[in-house]
């Protein structure tokens, strides 16, 4: 493993410390997890894209209900 020194403000260091999920987690582990999560958030899976496309098709075809219609059908109003 390569060792490096970086300078962090106290605020960033405290923010990283708050992100730790267990006492033994290192700053490197926190940073790696945050980077992985941020990369995953930027990519939509094929299943999510398919669901979005189906939802748009439903809207275009008029297969939608208002909140009031749903409440009435469920007996909530």
Coordinates of N, CA, C and O in Angstrom, one line a residue:
X1 N 0.9 -1.2 0.0 CA 0.0 0.0 0.0 C 0.9 1.2 0.0 O 1.9 1.3 0.7
X2 N 0.5 2.2 -0.8 CA 1.3 3.5 -0.9 C 0.8 4.4 0.2 O -0.4 4.5 0.5
X3 N 1.7 5.1 0.9 CA 1.3 6.0 2.0 C 1.4 7.4 1.4 O 2.3 7.8 0.7
X4 N 0.4 8.2 1.8 CA 0.3 9.6 1.4 C -0.1 10.4 2.6 O -0.8 10.0 3.4
X5 N 0.2 11.7 2.5 CA -0.3 12.6 3.5 C -1.1 13.7 2.8 O -0.7 14.2 1.8
X6 N -2.3 13.9 3.3 CA -3.2 15.0 2.8 C -3.6 15.9 3.9 O -3.7 15.5 5.0
X7 N -3.8 17.1 3.5 CA -4.2 18.1 4.5 C -5.7 18.2 4.4 O -6.3 18.4 3.3
X8 N -6.4 18.2 5.5 CA -7.8 18.3 5.6 C -8.2 19.4 6.6 O -7.5 19.5 7.7
X9 N -9.2 20.1 6.4 CA -9.7 21.1 7.4 C -10.3 20.3 8.5 O -10.7 19.1 8.3
X10 N -10.4 20.9 9.7 CA -11.0 20.2 10.8 C -12.5 19.8 10.5 O -12.9 18.7 10.9
X11 N -13.2 20.6 9.8 CA -14.6 20.3 9.4 C -14.6 19.1 8.5 O -15.5 18.2 8.8
X12 N -13.8 19.0 7.5 CA -13.8 17.8 6.6 C -13.4 16.5 7.4 O -14.1 15.5 7.3
X13 N -12.4 16.7 8.3 CA -12.0 15.5 9.1 C -13.1 15.1 10.0 O -13.4 13.9 10.1
X14 N -13.8 16.0 10.6 CA -15.0 15.7 11.5 C -16.1 15.1 10.7 O -16.8 14.1 11.1
X15 N -16.4 15.6 9.5 CA -17.4 15.0 8.6 C -17.1 13.6 8.2 O -17.9 12.7 8.2
X16 N -15.8 13.3 7.9 CA -15.4 12.0 7.6 C -15.6 11.1 8.8 O -16.0 9.9 8.6
X17 N -15.2 11.6 9.9 CA -15.3 10.8 11.2 C -16.8 10.4 11.4 O -17.1 9.3 11.8
X18 N -17.7 11.3 11.1 CA -19.1 11.1 11.3 C -19.6 10.0 10.3 O -20.7 9.4 10.6
X19 N -19.0 9.8 9.2 CA -19.4 8.8 8.2 C -18.9 7.4 8.6 O -19.3 6.4 8.0
X20 N -18.1 7.3 9.6 CA -17.6 6.0 10.0 C -18.7 5.1 10.5 O -19.5 5.6 11.3
X21 N -18.7 3.9 10.0 CA -19.8 3.0 10.4 C -19.5 2.1 11.6 O -20.4 1.5 12.2
X22 N -18.2 2.0 12.0 CA -17.8 1.2 13.1 C -16.5 1.8 13.6 O -15.7 2.4 12.9
X23 N -16.1 1.5 14.9 CA -14.9 2.1 15.5 C -13.6 1.8 14.7 O -12.7 2.6 14.7
X24 N -13.5 0.6 14.1 CA -12.3 0.2 13.4 C -12.2 0.7 12.0 O -11.1 0.5 11.4
X25 N -13.2 1.4 11.5 CA -13.1 1.9 10.1 C -12.1 3.0 10.0 O -12.1 4.0 10.8
X26 N -11.3 2.9 9.0 CA -10.3 4.0 8.8 C -10.8 5.0 7.8 O -11.8 4.9 7.2
X27 N -10.1 6.1 7.8 CA -10.4 7.2 6.9 C -10.4 6.7 5.4 O -11.3 7.1 4.6
X28 N -9.4 5.9 5.1 CA -9.4 5.3 3.8 C -10.6 4.5 3.4 O -11.1 4.6 2.4
X29 N -11.0 3.7 4.4 CA -12.3 2.9 4.2 C -13.5 3.8 3.9 O -14.3 3.5 3.1
X30 N -13.6 4.9 4.7 CA -14.7 5.8 4.6 C -14.7 6.4 3.2 O -15.7 6.5 2.5
X31 N -13.5 6.9 2.8 CA -13.4 7.6 1.5 C -13.7 6.6 0.4 O -14.4 7.0 -0.6
X32 N -13.2 5.4 0.5 CA -13.4 4.4 -0.6 C -14.9 4.1 -0.7 O -15.5 4.0 -1.8
X33 N -15.6 4.0 0.5 CA -17.0 3.7 0.5 C -17.8 4.9 -0.2 O -18.7 4.7 -1.0
X34 N -17.5 6.1 0.2 CA -18.1 7.3 -0.3 C -17.9 7.4 -1.8 O -18.9 7.7 -2.5
X35 N -16.7 7.1 -2.3 CA -16.4 7.2 -3.7 C -17.3 6.1 -4.5 O -17.8 6.4 -5.5
X36 N -17.3 4.9 -3.9 CA -18.1 3.8 -4.5 C -19.5 4.2 -4.6 O -20.2 4.0 -5.7
X37 N -20.1 4.7 -3.5 CA -21.5 5.1 -3.5 C -21.8 6.2 -4.5 O -22.9 6.2 -5.1
X38 N -20.9 7.2 -4.6 CA -21.2 8.3 -5.5 C -21.1 7.8 -6.9 O -21.9 8.3 -7.7
X39 N -20.3 6.9 -7.2 CA -20.2 6.4 -8.6 C -21.5 5.5 -8.9 O -22.0 5.6 -10.0
X40 N -22.0 4.8 -8.0 CA -23.2 3.9 -8.2 C -24.4 4.8 -8.4 O -25.3 4.5 -9.1
X41 N -24.4 6.0 -7.7 CA -25.6 6.9 -7.8 C -25.7 7.5 -9.2 O -26.7 7.9 -9.6
X42 N -24.5 7.6 -9.9 CA -24.5 8.3 -11.2 C -25.0 7.4 -12.3 O -25.2 7.8 -13.4
X43 N -25.1 6.1 -12.0 CA -25.4 5.1 -13.1 C -26.8 4.5 -12.8 O -27.1 4.0 -11.8
X44 N -27.7 4.6 -13.8 CA -29.0 3.9 -13.7 C -28.8 2.5 -14.3 O -28.3 2.3 -15.4
X45 N -29.3 1.5 -13.5 CA -29.3 0.1 -14.0 C -30.3 0.0 -15.1 O -31.3 0.7 -15.3
X46 N -30.1 -1.1 -16.0 CA -31.1 -1.4 -17.0 C -32.5 -1.5 -16.5 O -33.5 -1.1 -17.1
X47 N -32.6 -2.1 -15.3 CA -34.0 -2.4 -14.7 C -34.6 -1.0 -14.3 O -35.8 -0.8 -14.6
X48 N -33.8 -0.1 -13.8 CA -34.4 1.2 -13.5 C -34.8 2.0 -14.7 O -35.9 2.6 -14.8
X49 N -34.0 1.9 -15.7 CA -34.3 2.6 -17.0 C -35.6 2.0 -17.6 O -36.5 2.7 -18.0
X50 N -35.7 0.7 -17.5 CA -36.9 0.0 -18.0 C -38.2 0.5 -17.2 O -39.2 0.8 -17.8
X51 N -38.1 0.6 -15.9 CA -39.2 1.0 -15.1 C -39.6 2.5 -15.4 O -40.8 2.8 -15.5
X52 N -38.6 3.3 -15.6 CA -38.9 4.7 -16.0 C -39.6 4.8 -17.3 O -40.6 5.5 -17.5
X53 N -39.1 4.0 -18.3 CA -39.7 4.0 -19.6 C -41.2 3.5 -19.5 O -42.1 4.0 -20.2
X54 N -41.4 2.5 -18.7 CA -42.8 1.9 -18.5 C -43.7 3.0 -17.9 O -44.8 3.2 -18.3
X55 N -43.1 3.7 -16.9 CA -43.9 4.8 -16.3 C -44.3 5.9 -17.3 O -45.4 6.4 -17.3
X56 N -43.3 6.3 -18.1 CA -43.6 7.3 -19.1 C -44.6 6.8 -20.1 O -45.6 7.6 -20.5
X57 N -44.5 5.6 -20.5 CA -45.5 5.0 -21.4 C -46.9 5.0 -20.8 O -47.9 5.3 -21.4
X58 N -47.0 4.7 -19.5 CA -48.3 4.7 -18.8 C -48.9 6.1 -18.7 O -50.1 6.3 -19.0
X59 N -48.0 7.1 -18.5 CA -48.5 8.5 -18.5 C -49.0 8.9 -19.8 O -50.1 9.4 -20.0
X60 N -48.3 8.6 -20.9 CA -48.7 8.9 -22.2 C -50.0 8.2 -22.6 O -50.8 8.8 -23.4
X61 N -50.2 7.0 -22.2 CA -51.4 6.2 -22.5 C -52.6 6.6 -21.6 O -53.7 6.1 -21.8
X62 N -52.3 7.5 -20.6 CA -53.4 7.9 -19.8 C -53.7 6.9 -18.6 O -54.8 6.9 -18.0
X63 N -52.8 6.0 -18.4 CA -53.0 5.0 -17.3 C -52.5 5.5 -16.0 O -51.6 5.1 -15.4
X64 N -53.2 6.6 -15.6 CA -52.8 7.3 -14.3 C -54.0 7.6 -13.5 O -55.1 7.6 -14.1
X65 N -53.9 7.8 -12.2 CA -55.0 8.2 -11.4 C -54.6 9.4 -10.5 O -53.4 9.5 -10.1
X66 N -55.5 10.2 -10.2 CA -55.2 11.3 -9.3 C -55.1 10.8 -7.9 O -55.6 9.7 -7.6
X67 N -54.6 11.6 -7.0 CA -54.5 11.2 -5.6 C -55.9 11.0 -5.0 O -56.2 10.1 -4.3
X68 N -56.8 11.9 -5.4 CA -58.2 11.8 -5.0 C -58.9 10.5 -5.4 O -59.6 9.9 -4.7
X69 N -58.6 10.1 -6.7 CA -59.2 8.8 -7.2 C -58.7 7.6 -6.4 O -59.4 6.7 -6.1
X70 N -57.4 7.6 -6.1 CA -56.8 6.5 -5.3 C -57.4 6.5 -3.9 O -57.7 5.4 -3.4
X71 N -57.5 7.6 -3.3 CA -58.0 7.7 -1.9 C -59.5 7.2 -1.9 O -59.9 6.4 -1.0
X72 N -60.3 7.6 -2.9 CA -61.7 7.2 -2.9 C -61.7 5.7 -3.1 O -62.5 5.0 -2.5
X73 N -60.9 5.1 -4.0 CA -60.9 3.7 -4.3 C -60.5 2.9 -3.1 O -61.0 1.8 -2.9
X74 N -59.6 3.4 -2.3 CA -59.1 2.7 -1.1 C -60.0 3.0 0.1 O -59.8 2.5 1.2
X75 N -61.0 3.8 -0.1 CA -61.9 4.2 1.0 C -61.3 5.0 2.0 O -61.6 5.0 3.2
X76 N -60.3 5.9 1.6 CA -59.6 6.7 2.6 C -60.3 8.1 2.7 O -59.9 8.9 3.5
X77 N -61.3 8.4 1.9 CA -61.9 9.7 1.9 C -63.4 9.6 1.9 O -64.0 8.7 1.4

